Every structure is written in structure tokens, then in C-alpha cells.
PDB file of C-alpha atoms and ligand atoms in Angstrom:
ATOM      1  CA  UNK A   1      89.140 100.382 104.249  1.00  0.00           C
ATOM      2  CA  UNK A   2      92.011  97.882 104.385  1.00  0.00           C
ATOM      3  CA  UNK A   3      90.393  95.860 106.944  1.00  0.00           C
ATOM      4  CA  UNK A   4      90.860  92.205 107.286  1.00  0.00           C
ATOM      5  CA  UNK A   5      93.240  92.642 104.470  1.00  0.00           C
ATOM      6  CA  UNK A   6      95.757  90.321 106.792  1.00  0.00           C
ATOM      7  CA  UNK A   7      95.896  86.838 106.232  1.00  0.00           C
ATOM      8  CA  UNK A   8      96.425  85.488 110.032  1.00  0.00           C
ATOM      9  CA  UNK A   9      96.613  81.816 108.718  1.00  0.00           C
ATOM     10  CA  UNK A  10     100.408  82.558 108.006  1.00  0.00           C
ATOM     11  CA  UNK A  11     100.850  82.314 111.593  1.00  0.00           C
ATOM     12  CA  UNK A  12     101.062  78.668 111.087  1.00  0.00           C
ATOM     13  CA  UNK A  13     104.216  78.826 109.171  1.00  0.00           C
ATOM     14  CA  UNK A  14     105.963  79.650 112.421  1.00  0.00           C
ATOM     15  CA  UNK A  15     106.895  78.150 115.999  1.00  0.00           C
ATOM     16  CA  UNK A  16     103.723  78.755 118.146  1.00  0.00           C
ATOM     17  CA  UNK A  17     106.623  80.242 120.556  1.00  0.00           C
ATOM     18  CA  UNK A  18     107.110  83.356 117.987  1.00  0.00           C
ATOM     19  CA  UNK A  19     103.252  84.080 117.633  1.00  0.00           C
ATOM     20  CA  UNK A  20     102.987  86.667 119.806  1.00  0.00           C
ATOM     21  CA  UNK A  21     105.960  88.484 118.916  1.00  0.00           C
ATOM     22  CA  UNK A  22     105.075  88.192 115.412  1.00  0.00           C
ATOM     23  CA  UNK A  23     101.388  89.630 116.195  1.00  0.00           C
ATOM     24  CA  UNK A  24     102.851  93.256 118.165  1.00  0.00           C
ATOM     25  CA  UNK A  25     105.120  93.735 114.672  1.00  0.00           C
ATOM     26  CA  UNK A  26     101.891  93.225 112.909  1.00  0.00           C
ATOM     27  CA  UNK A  27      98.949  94.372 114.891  1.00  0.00           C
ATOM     28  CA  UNK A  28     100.683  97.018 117.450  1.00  0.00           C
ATOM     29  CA  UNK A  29     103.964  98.136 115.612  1.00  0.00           C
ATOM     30  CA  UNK A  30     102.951  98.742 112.080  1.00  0.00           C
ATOM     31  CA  UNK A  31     105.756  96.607 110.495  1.00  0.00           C
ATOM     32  CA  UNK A  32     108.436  97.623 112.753  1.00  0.00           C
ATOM     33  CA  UNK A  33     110.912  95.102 114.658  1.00  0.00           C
ATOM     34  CA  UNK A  34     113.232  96.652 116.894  1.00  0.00           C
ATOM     35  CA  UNK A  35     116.763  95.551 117.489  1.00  0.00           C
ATOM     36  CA  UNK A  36     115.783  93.441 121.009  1.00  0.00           C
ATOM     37  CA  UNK A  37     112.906  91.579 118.383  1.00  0.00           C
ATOM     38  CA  UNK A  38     115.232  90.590 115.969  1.00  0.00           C
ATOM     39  CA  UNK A  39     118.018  88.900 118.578  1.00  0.00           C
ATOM     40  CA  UNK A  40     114.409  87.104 119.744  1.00  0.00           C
ATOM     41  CA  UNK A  41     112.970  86.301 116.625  1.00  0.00           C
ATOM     42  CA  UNK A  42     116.489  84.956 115.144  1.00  0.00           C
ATOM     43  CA  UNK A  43     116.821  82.603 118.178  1.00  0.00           C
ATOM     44  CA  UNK A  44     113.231  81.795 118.319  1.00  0.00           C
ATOM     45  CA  UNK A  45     112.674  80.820 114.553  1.00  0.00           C
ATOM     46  CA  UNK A  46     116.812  79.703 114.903  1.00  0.00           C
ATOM     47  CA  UNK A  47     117.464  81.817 111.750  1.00  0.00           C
ATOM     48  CA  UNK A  48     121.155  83.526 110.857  1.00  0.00           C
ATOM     49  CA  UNK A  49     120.760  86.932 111.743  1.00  0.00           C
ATOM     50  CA  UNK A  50     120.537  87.566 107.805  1.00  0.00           C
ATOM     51  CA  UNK A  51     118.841  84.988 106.805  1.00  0.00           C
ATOM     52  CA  UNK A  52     116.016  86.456 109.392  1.00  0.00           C
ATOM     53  CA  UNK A  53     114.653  88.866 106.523  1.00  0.00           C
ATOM     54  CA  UNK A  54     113.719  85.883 104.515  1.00  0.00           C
ATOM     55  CA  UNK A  55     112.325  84.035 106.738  1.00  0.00           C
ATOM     56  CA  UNK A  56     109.973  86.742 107.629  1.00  0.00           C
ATOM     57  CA  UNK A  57     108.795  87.174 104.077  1.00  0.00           C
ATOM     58  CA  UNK A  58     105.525  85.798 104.469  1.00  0.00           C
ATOM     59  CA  UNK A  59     104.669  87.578 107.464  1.00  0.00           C
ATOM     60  CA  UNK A  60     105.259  90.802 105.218  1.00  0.00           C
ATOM     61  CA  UNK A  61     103.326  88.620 102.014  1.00  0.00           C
ATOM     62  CA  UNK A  62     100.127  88.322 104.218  1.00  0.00           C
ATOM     63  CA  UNK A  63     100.038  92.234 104.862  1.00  0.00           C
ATOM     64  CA  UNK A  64      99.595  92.654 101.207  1.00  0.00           C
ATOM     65  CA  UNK A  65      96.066  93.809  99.618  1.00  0.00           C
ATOM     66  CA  UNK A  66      96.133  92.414  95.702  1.00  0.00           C
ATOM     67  CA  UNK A  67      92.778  92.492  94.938  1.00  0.00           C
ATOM     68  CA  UNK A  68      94.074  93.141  91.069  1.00  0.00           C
ATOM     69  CA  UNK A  69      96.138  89.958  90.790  1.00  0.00           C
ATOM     70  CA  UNK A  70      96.140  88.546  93.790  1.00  0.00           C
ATOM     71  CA  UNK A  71      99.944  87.921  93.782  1.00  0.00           C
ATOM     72  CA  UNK A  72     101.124  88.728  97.424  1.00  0.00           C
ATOM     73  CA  UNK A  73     104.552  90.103  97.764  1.00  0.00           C
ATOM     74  CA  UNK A  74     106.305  90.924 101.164  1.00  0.00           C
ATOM     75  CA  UNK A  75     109.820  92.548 101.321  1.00  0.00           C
ATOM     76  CA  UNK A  76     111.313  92.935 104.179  1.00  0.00           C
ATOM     77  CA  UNK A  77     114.545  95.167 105.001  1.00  0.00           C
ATOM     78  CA  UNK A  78     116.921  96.016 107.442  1.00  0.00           C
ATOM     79  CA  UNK A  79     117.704 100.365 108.653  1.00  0.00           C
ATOM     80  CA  UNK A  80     121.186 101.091 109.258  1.00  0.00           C
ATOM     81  CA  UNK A  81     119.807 102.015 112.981  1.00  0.00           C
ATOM     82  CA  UNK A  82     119.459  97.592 113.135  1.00  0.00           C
ATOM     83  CA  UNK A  83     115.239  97.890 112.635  1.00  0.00           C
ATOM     84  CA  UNK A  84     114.142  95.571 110.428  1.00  0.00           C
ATOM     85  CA  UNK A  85     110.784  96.714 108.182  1.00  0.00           C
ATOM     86  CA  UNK A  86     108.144  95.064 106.649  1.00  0.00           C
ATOM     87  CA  UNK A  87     106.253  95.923 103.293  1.00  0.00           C
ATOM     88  CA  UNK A  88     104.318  94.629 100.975  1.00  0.00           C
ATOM     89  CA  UNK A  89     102.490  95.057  97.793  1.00  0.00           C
ATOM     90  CA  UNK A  90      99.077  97.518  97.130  1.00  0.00           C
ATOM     91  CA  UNK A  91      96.547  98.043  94.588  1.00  0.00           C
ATOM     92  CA  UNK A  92      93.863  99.704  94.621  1.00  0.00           C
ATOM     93  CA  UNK A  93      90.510  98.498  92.762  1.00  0.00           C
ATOM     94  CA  UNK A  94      88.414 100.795  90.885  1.00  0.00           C
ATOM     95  CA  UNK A  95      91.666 103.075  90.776  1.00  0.00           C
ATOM     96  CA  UNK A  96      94.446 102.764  88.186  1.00  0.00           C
ATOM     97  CA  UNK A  97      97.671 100.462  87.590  1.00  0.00           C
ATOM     98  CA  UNK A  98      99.693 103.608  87.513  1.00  0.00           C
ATOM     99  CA  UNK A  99      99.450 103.977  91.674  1.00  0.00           C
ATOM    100  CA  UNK A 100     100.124 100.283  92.559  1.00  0.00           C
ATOM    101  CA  UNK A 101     102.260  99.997  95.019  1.00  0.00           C
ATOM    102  CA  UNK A 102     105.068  97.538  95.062  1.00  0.00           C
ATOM    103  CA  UNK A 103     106.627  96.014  98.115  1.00  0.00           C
ATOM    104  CA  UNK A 104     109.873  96.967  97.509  1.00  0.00           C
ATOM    105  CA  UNK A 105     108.328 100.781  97.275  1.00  0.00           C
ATOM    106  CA  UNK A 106     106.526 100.085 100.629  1.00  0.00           C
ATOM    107  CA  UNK A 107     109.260  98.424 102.799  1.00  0.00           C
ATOM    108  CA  UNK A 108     111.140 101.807 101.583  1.00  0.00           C
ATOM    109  CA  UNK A 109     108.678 103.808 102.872  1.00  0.00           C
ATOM    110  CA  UNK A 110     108.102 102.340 105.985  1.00  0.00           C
ATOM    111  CA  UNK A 111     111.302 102.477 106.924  1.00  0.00           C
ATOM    112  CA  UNK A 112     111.449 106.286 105.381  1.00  0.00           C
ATOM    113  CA  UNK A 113     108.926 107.499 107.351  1.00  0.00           C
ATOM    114  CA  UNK A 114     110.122 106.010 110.943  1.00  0.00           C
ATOM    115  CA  UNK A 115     113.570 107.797 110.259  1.00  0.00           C
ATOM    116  CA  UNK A 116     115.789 105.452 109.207  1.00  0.00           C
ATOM    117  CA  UNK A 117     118.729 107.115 106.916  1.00  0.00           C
ATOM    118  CA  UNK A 118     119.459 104.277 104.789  1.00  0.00           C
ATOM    119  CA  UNK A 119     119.293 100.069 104.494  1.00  0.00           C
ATOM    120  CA  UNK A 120     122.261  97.572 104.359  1.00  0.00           C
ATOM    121  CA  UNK A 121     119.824  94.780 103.050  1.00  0.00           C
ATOM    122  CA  UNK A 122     116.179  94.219 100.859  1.00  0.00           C
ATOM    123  CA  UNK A 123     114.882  90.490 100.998  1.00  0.00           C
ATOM    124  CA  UNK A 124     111.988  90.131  99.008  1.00  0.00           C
ATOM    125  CA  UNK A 125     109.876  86.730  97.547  1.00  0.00           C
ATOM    126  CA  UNK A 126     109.504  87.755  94.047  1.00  0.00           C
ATOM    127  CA  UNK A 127     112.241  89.041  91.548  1.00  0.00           C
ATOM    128  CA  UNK A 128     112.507  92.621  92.103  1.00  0.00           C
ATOM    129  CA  UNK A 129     110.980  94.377  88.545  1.00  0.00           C
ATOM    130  CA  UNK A 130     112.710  97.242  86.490  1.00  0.00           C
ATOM    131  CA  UNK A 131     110.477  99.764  88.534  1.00  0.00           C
ATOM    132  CA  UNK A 132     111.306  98.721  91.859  1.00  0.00           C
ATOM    133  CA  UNK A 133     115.092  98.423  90.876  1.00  0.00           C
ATOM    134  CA  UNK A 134     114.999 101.985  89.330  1.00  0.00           C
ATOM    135  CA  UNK A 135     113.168 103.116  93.214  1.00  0.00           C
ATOM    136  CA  UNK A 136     115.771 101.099  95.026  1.00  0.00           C
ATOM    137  CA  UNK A 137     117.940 102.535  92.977  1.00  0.00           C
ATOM    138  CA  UNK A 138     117.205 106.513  94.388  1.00  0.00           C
ATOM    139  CA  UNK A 139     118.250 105.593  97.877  1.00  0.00           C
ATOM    140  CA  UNK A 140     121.107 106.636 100.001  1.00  0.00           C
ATOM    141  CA  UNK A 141     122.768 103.298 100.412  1.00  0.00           C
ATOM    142  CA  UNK A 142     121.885 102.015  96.977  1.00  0.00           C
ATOM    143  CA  UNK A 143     125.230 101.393  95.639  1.00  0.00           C
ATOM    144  CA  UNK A 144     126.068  98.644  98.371  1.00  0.00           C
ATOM    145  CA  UNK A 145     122.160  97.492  99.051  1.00  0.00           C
ATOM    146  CA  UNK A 146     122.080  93.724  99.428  1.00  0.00           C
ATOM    147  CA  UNK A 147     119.073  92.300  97.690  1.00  0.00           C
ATOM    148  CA  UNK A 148     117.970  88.672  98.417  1.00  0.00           C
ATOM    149  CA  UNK A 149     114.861  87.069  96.782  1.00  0.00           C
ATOM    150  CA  UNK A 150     113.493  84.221  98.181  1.00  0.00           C
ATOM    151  CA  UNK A 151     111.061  81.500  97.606  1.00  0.00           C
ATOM    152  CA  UNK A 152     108.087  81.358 100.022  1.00  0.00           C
ATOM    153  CA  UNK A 153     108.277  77.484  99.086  1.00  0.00           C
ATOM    154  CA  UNK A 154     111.853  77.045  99.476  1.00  0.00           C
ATOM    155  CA  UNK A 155     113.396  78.695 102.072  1.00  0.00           C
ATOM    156  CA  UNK A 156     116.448  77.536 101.099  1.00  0.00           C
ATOM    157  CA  UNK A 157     116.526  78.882  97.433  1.00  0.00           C
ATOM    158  CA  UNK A 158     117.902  82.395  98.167  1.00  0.00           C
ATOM    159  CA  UNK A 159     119.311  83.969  95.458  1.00  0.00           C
ATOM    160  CA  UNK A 160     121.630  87.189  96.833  1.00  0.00           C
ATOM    161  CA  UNK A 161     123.048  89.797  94.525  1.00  0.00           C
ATOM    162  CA  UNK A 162     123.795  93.464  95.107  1.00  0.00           C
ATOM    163  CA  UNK A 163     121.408  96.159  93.905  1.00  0.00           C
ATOM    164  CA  UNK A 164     123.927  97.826  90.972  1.00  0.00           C
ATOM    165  CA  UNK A 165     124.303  94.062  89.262  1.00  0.00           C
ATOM    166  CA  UNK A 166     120.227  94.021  89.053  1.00  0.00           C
ATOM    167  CA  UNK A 167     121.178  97.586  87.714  1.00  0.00           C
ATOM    168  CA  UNK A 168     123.720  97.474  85.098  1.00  0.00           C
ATOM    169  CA  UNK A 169     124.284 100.507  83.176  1.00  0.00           C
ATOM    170  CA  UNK A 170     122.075 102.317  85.726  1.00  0.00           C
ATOM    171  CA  UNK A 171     120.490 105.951  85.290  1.00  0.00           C
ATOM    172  CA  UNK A 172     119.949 107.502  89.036  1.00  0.00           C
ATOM    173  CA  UNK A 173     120.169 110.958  90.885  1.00  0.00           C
ATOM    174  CA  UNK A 174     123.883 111.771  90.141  1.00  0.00           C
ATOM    175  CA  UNK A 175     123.504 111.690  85.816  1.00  0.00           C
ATOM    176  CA  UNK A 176     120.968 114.390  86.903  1.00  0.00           C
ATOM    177  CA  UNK A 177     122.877 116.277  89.099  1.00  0.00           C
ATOM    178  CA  UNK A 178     121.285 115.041  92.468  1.00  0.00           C
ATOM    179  CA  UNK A 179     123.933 114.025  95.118  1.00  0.00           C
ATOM    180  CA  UNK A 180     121.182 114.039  98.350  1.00  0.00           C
ATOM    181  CA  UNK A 181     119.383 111.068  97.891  1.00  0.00           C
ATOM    182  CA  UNK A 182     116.333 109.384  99.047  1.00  0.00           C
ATOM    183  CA  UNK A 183     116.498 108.926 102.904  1.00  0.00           C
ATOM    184  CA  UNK A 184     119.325 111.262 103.035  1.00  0.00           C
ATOM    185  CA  UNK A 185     119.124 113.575 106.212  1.00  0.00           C
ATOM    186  CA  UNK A 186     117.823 116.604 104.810  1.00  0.00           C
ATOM    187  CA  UNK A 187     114.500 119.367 105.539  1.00  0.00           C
ATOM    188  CA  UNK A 188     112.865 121.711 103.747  1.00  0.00           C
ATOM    189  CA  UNK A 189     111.376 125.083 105.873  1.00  0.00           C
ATOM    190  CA  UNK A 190     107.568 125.026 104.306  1.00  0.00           C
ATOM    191  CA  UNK A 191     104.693 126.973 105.733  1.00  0.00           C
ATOM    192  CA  UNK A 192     101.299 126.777 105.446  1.00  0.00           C
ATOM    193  CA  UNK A 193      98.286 129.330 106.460  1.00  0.00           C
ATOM    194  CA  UNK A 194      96.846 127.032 108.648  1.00  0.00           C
ATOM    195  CA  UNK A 195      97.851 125.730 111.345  1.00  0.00           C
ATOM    196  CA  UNK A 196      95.253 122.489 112.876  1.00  0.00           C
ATOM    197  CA  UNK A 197      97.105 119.495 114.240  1.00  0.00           C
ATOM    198  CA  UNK A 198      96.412 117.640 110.372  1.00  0.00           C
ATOM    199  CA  UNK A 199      97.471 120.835 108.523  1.00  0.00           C
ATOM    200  CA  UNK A 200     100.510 120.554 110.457  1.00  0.00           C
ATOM    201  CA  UNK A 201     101.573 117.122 110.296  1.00  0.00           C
ATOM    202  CA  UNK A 202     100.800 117.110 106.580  1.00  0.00           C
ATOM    203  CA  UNK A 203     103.321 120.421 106.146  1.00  0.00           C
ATOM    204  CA  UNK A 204     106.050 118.350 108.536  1.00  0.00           C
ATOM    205  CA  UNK A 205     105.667 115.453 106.307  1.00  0.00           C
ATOM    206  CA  UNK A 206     106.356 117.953 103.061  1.00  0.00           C
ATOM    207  CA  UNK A 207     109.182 119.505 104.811  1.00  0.00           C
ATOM    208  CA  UNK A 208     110.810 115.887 104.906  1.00  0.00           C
ATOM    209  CA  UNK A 209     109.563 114.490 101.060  1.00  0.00           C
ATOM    210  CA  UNK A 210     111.712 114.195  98.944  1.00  0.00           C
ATOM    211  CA  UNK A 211     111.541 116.144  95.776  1.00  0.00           C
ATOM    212  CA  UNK A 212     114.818 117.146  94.166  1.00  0.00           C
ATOM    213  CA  UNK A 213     114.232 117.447  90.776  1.00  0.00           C
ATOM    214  CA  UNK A 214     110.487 118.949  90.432  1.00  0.00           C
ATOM    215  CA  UNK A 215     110.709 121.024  93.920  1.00  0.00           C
ATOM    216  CA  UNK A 216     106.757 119.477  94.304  1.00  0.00           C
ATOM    217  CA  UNK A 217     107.306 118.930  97.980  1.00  0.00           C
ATOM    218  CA  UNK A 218     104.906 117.274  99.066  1.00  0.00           C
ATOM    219  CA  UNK A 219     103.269 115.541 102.003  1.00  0.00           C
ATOM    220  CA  UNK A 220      99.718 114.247 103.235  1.00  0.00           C
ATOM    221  CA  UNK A 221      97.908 113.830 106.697  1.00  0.00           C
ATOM    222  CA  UNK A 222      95.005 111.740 107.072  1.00  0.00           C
ATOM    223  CA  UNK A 223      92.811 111.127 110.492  1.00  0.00           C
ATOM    224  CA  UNK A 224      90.719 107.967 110.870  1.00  0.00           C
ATOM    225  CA  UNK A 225      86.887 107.721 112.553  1.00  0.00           C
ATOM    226  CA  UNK A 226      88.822 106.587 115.800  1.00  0.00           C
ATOM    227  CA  UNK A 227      91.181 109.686 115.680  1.00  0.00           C
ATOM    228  CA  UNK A 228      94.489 108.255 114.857  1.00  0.00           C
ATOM    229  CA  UNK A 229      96.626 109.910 111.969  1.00  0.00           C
ATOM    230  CA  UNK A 230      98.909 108.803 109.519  1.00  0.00           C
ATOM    231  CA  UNK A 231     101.497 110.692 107.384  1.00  0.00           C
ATOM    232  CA  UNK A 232     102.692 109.818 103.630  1.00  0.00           C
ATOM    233  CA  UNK A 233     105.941 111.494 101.402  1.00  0.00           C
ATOM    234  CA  UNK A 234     106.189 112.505  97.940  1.00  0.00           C
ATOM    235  CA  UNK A 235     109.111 110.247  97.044  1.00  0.00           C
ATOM    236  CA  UNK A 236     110.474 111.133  93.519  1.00  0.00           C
ATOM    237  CA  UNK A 237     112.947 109.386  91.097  1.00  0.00           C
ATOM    238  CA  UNK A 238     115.337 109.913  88.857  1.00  0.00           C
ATOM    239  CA  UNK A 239     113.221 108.270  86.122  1.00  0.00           C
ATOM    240  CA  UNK A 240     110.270 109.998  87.499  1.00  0.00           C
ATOM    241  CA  UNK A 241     107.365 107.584  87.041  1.00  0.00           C
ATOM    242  CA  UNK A 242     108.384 105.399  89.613  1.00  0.00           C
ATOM    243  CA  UNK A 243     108.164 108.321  92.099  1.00  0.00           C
ATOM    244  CA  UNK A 244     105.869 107.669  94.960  1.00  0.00           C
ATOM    245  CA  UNK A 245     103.105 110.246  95.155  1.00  0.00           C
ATOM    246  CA  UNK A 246     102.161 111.915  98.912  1.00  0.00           C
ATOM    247  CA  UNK A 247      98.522 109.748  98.911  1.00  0.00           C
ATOM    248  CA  UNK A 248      99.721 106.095  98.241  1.00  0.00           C
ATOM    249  CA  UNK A 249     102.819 106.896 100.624  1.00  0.00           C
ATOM    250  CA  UNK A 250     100.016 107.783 103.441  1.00  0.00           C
ATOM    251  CA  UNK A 251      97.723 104.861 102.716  1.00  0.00           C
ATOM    252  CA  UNK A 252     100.206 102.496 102.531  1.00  0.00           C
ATOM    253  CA  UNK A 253     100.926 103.615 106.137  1.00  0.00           C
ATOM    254  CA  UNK A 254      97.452 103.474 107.169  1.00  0.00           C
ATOM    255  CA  UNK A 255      97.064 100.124 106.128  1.00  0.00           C
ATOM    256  CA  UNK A 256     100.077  99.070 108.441  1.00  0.00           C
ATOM    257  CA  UNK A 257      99.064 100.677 110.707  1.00  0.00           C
ATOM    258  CA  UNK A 258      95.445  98.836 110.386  1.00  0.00           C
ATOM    259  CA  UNK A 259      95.783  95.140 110.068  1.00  0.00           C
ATOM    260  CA  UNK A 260      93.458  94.258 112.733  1.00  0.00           C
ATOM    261  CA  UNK A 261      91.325  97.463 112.976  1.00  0.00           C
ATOM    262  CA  UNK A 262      88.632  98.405 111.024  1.00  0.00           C
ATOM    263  CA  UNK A 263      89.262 102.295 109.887  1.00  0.00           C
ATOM    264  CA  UNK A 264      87.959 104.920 107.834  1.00  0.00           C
ATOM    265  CA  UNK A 265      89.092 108.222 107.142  1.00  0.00           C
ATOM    266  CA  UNK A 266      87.291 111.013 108.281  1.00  0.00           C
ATOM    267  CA  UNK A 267      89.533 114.106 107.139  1.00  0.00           C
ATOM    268  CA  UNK A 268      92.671 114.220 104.836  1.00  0.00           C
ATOM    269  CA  UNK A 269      94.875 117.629 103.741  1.00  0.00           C
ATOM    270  CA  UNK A 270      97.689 117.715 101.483  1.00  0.00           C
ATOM    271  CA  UNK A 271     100.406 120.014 101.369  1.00  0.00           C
ATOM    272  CA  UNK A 272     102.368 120.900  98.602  1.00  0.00           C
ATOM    273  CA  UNK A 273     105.015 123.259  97.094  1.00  0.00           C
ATOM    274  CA  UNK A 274     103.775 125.155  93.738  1.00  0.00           C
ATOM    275  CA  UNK A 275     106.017 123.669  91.093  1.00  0.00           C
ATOM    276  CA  UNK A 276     105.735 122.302  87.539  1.00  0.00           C
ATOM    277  CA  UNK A 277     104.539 119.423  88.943  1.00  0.00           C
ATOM    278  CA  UNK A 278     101.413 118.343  91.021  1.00  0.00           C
ATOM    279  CA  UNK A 279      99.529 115.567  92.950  1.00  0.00           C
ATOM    280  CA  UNK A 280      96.408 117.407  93.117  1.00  0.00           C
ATOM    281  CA  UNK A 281      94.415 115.883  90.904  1.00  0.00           C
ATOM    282  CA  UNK A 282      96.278 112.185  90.952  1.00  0.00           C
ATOM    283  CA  UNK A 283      95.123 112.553  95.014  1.00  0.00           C
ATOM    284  CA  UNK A 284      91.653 113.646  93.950  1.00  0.00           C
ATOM    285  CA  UNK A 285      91.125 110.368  91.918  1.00  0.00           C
ATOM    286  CA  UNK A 286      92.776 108.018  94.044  1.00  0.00           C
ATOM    287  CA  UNK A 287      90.724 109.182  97.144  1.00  0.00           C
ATOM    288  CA  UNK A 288      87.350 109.270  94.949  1.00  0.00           C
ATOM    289  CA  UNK A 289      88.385 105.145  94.179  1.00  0.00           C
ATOM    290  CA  UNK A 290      88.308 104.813  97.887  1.00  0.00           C
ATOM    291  CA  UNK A 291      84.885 106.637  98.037  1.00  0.00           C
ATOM    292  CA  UNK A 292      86.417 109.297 100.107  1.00  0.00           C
ATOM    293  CA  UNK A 293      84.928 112.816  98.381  1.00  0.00           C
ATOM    294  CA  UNK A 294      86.911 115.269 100.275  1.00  0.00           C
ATOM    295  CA  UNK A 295      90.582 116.242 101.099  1.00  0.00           C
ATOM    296  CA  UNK A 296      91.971 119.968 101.903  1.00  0.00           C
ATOM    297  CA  UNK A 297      94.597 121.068  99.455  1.00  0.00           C
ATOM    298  CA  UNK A 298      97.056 123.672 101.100  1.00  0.00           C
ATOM    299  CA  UNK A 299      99.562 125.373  99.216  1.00  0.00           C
ATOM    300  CA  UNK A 300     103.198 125.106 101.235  1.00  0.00           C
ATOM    301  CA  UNK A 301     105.535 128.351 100.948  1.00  0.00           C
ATOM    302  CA  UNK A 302     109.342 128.434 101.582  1.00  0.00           C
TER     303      UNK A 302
HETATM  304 ZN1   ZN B 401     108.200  96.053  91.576  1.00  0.00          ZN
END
């Protein structure tokens, strides 16, 4: 579905020495560089340890599938646990605007979803817009997040800034209340009726969304034709449209997780909480723009 979305020539804008290190984060980890990787990469592309996230911009840039506009944005970000995350930008053709993901958005949720708590710093090679500020804006370290935007061009044109002057005057979680925040360490006990290895992962992936204003917890499982699964979130905001629904969370992680490997998916559930809110329907269309006509929709209880 994403296949062959990766552009490999960016391979060239590195030392032939980093290639293969560069290809596990990309082919075999999903995104992921682990502490060990980044003390490598910074000596092998002879970066400062910060400056490392810019540097690997394009690496995240040619993950990105723009077949809308065609404008390839990588972000890349650093956990508090010292992993350092790629993400980049996804649209979906035939679908709607209104579930484009940004790469801010992604980088978020990568790092969301392999359990880190919070990021110290965002580098990204395009301005970040109003929509991604307002998500940046959710999470738990978002009131000392470092952002840097770079120049794909110009390495050396780095503008830095913190996340609250992007923000001025900023509405967030706390003017509603809301004082657990977006990759905050907190579980919700949801059950479903069934209880199959997808029904399962996609009620474990509820249990850890993120819902605090609607109480729409929500979370999706999806298998592939070679039997490997992938989980999304339900990510909300404070602003609520720039909330991240269950589905795109889920296929942005199957198309990390897919670079070099040709996938389809063969079975998808979502799980959600009964509230005023729901991603039935938005999960219906998206999945009918990616020609896939079926998903199971289980209702979670508490
Ligand atoms: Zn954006």
C-alpha cells in the first residue's frame, strides 16, 4: 500500500560509512535509533550530538508519501529515554485533506507508540504550521520542547526557538481543565467481548489513547498478508481538530514499518469507548480510499 514510497537515492547525501546504519533505522527499525546509534551516527556523519536531528532530516523527508503536493517533510525528535524518532508527512489520495498527516504529528506518534513519556527536542525542514504547533502543543514536555527547522539545502541555516514562542498566547489542555497530557504515563481498564490476538492489541492500544476531553478512547489493530500487525492511538487536542484519529495513527505506523516491503492489509478492528464522539465512520472512509472494504468495530467497556 505504501510500498516503494522511500526514496533510497537520499542515501547519497551521506558518508557511504553510515549507509548501513541508516538502512536498519529505515528498513528494520521503523524509524527508531537507539542511544548506541546515535553516539555512531554523530561520530560517523561528525555531527554535534544536537545538531544530529537535523542532519537526519532527509532521511525522515524520503519516508514521506505526498502524493497531494508532493512537498516531503521529515521531523525528527529526540525521547527523554535518549531515542531519537523519525516522521514524516502523509496524505492519502482519493481520501480527504482533513486526515493528512503532518510530520510533526507522525514523529509524535512514533515516538508515542514505542513508549517514550515525553521529547526534549523536534527538528523539522519546514516551518512548523498553526496545526502542528497546536499538536506539539498537547504534549507532556511542551512547555520546554526545543524546536529547530532546518533547510535540507543549508544545513547550516538552523533556526532554533522553543515551542511556547511559536505559541504565543497559547490555548492547550490546562484552559480546559486537562493536567495529564499527551504521552503522560497513564491507562485506561477497557474490555472488549472478544478476545483474538487483533481484538486484543486494538483494546491495549485504546487503553493507552489518549482521550481526555471526549472519553472516545480509542485504538486500532491492523494485520498485513505476511502476518505482521501494527497498532495506532486516538490522540486528541485541546483544539480538537488537530486530534489524531485511531486509523491514520495505525497507518502511519504501517508505513514505517514498510519502507522496503510490499504489504497489504488483510484484517483491521477498532476499538472504541461509546462517547459523544466517534471514528467510526471517519475509519470507514479512510479505509474505503485505500480500497480496503472491511474493518471490525468493537465497542470497549470500562
Ligand atoms: Zn503541520
Amino acid at each position: 500500500m505504501f510500498s516503494s514510497c522511500f526514496r533510497a537515492d537520499v542515501f547519497d547525501q551521506f558518508p557511504a560509512d553510515s549507509h548501513s546504519l541508516l538502512k536498519d533505522i529505515v528498513f528494520s527499525q521503523a524509524g527508531v535509533v537507539f542511544p548506541d546509534q546515535v553516539d555512531a551516527l554523530t561520530n560517523k556523519l561528525d555531527s554535534a550530538p544536537n545538531d544530529l536531528l537535523v542532519r537526519l532530516m532527509p532521511l525522515a523527508a524520503a519516508c514521506a508519501w505526498a502524493p497531494v503536493s508532493s512537498f516531503y517533510v521529515g521531523a525528527v525528535a529526540r525521547g527523554l529515554s535518549g531515542n531519537v524518532y523519525l516522521g514524516a508527512n502523509m496524505e492519502l489520495a482519493g481520501g480527504s485533506m482533513a486526515v493528512t498527516l503532518h510530520a510533526e504529528q507522525a514523529v509524535i506518534n512514533n515516538a508515542w507508540l514505542n513508549g517514550e513519556k515525553g521529547l526534549d527536542r523536534l527538528a523539522v525542514n519546514a516551518a512548523p504550521c498553526g496545526h502542528c504547533r497546536q499538536f506539539m502543543f498537547e504534549t507532556s514536555t511542551a512547555e520546554s520542547l526545543d524546536i529547530m527547522i532546518g533547510d535540507m539545502t543549508d544545513s547550516q541555516a538552523v533556526e532554533h526557538c522553543q515551542l511556547t514562542q511559536l505559541l504565543p498566547s497559547a490555548f492547550g489542555p490546562k484552559n480546559l481543565g486537562v493536567t495529564t497530557l499527551l504521552m503522560d504515563d497513564a491507562s485506561q481498564s477497557l474490555q472488549v467481548d472478544e478476545g483474538d490476538p487483533l481484538a486484543v492489541a486494538a483494546c491495549q492500544a485504546a487503553c493507552a489513547s489518549y482521550a481526555p476531553y471526549s472519553g472516545g478512547y480509542a485504538g486500532v489493530a491492523l494485520r498485513t498478508d505476511d502476518d505482521a500487525v501494527f497498532v495506532g492511538r486516538y490522540a486528541e487536542n485541546a483544539a480538537f481538530n488537530p486530534s489524531l484519529t485511531a486509523i491514520i495513527s495505525a497507518l502511519s505506523q504501517l508505513r514505517f514499518g514498510s519502507l522496503n516491503t510490499r504489504r497489504r492489509i488483510s484484517e483491521i478492528v477498532l476499538v472504541e469507548h461509546p462517547a459523544a464522539v466517534s471514528q467510526k465512520q471517519l475509519t470507514d472512509t479512510v479505509l474505503n480510499a485505500l480500497g480496503v472494504d472491511h474493518f471490525r468495530y468493537l465497542e470497549a467497556t470500562l
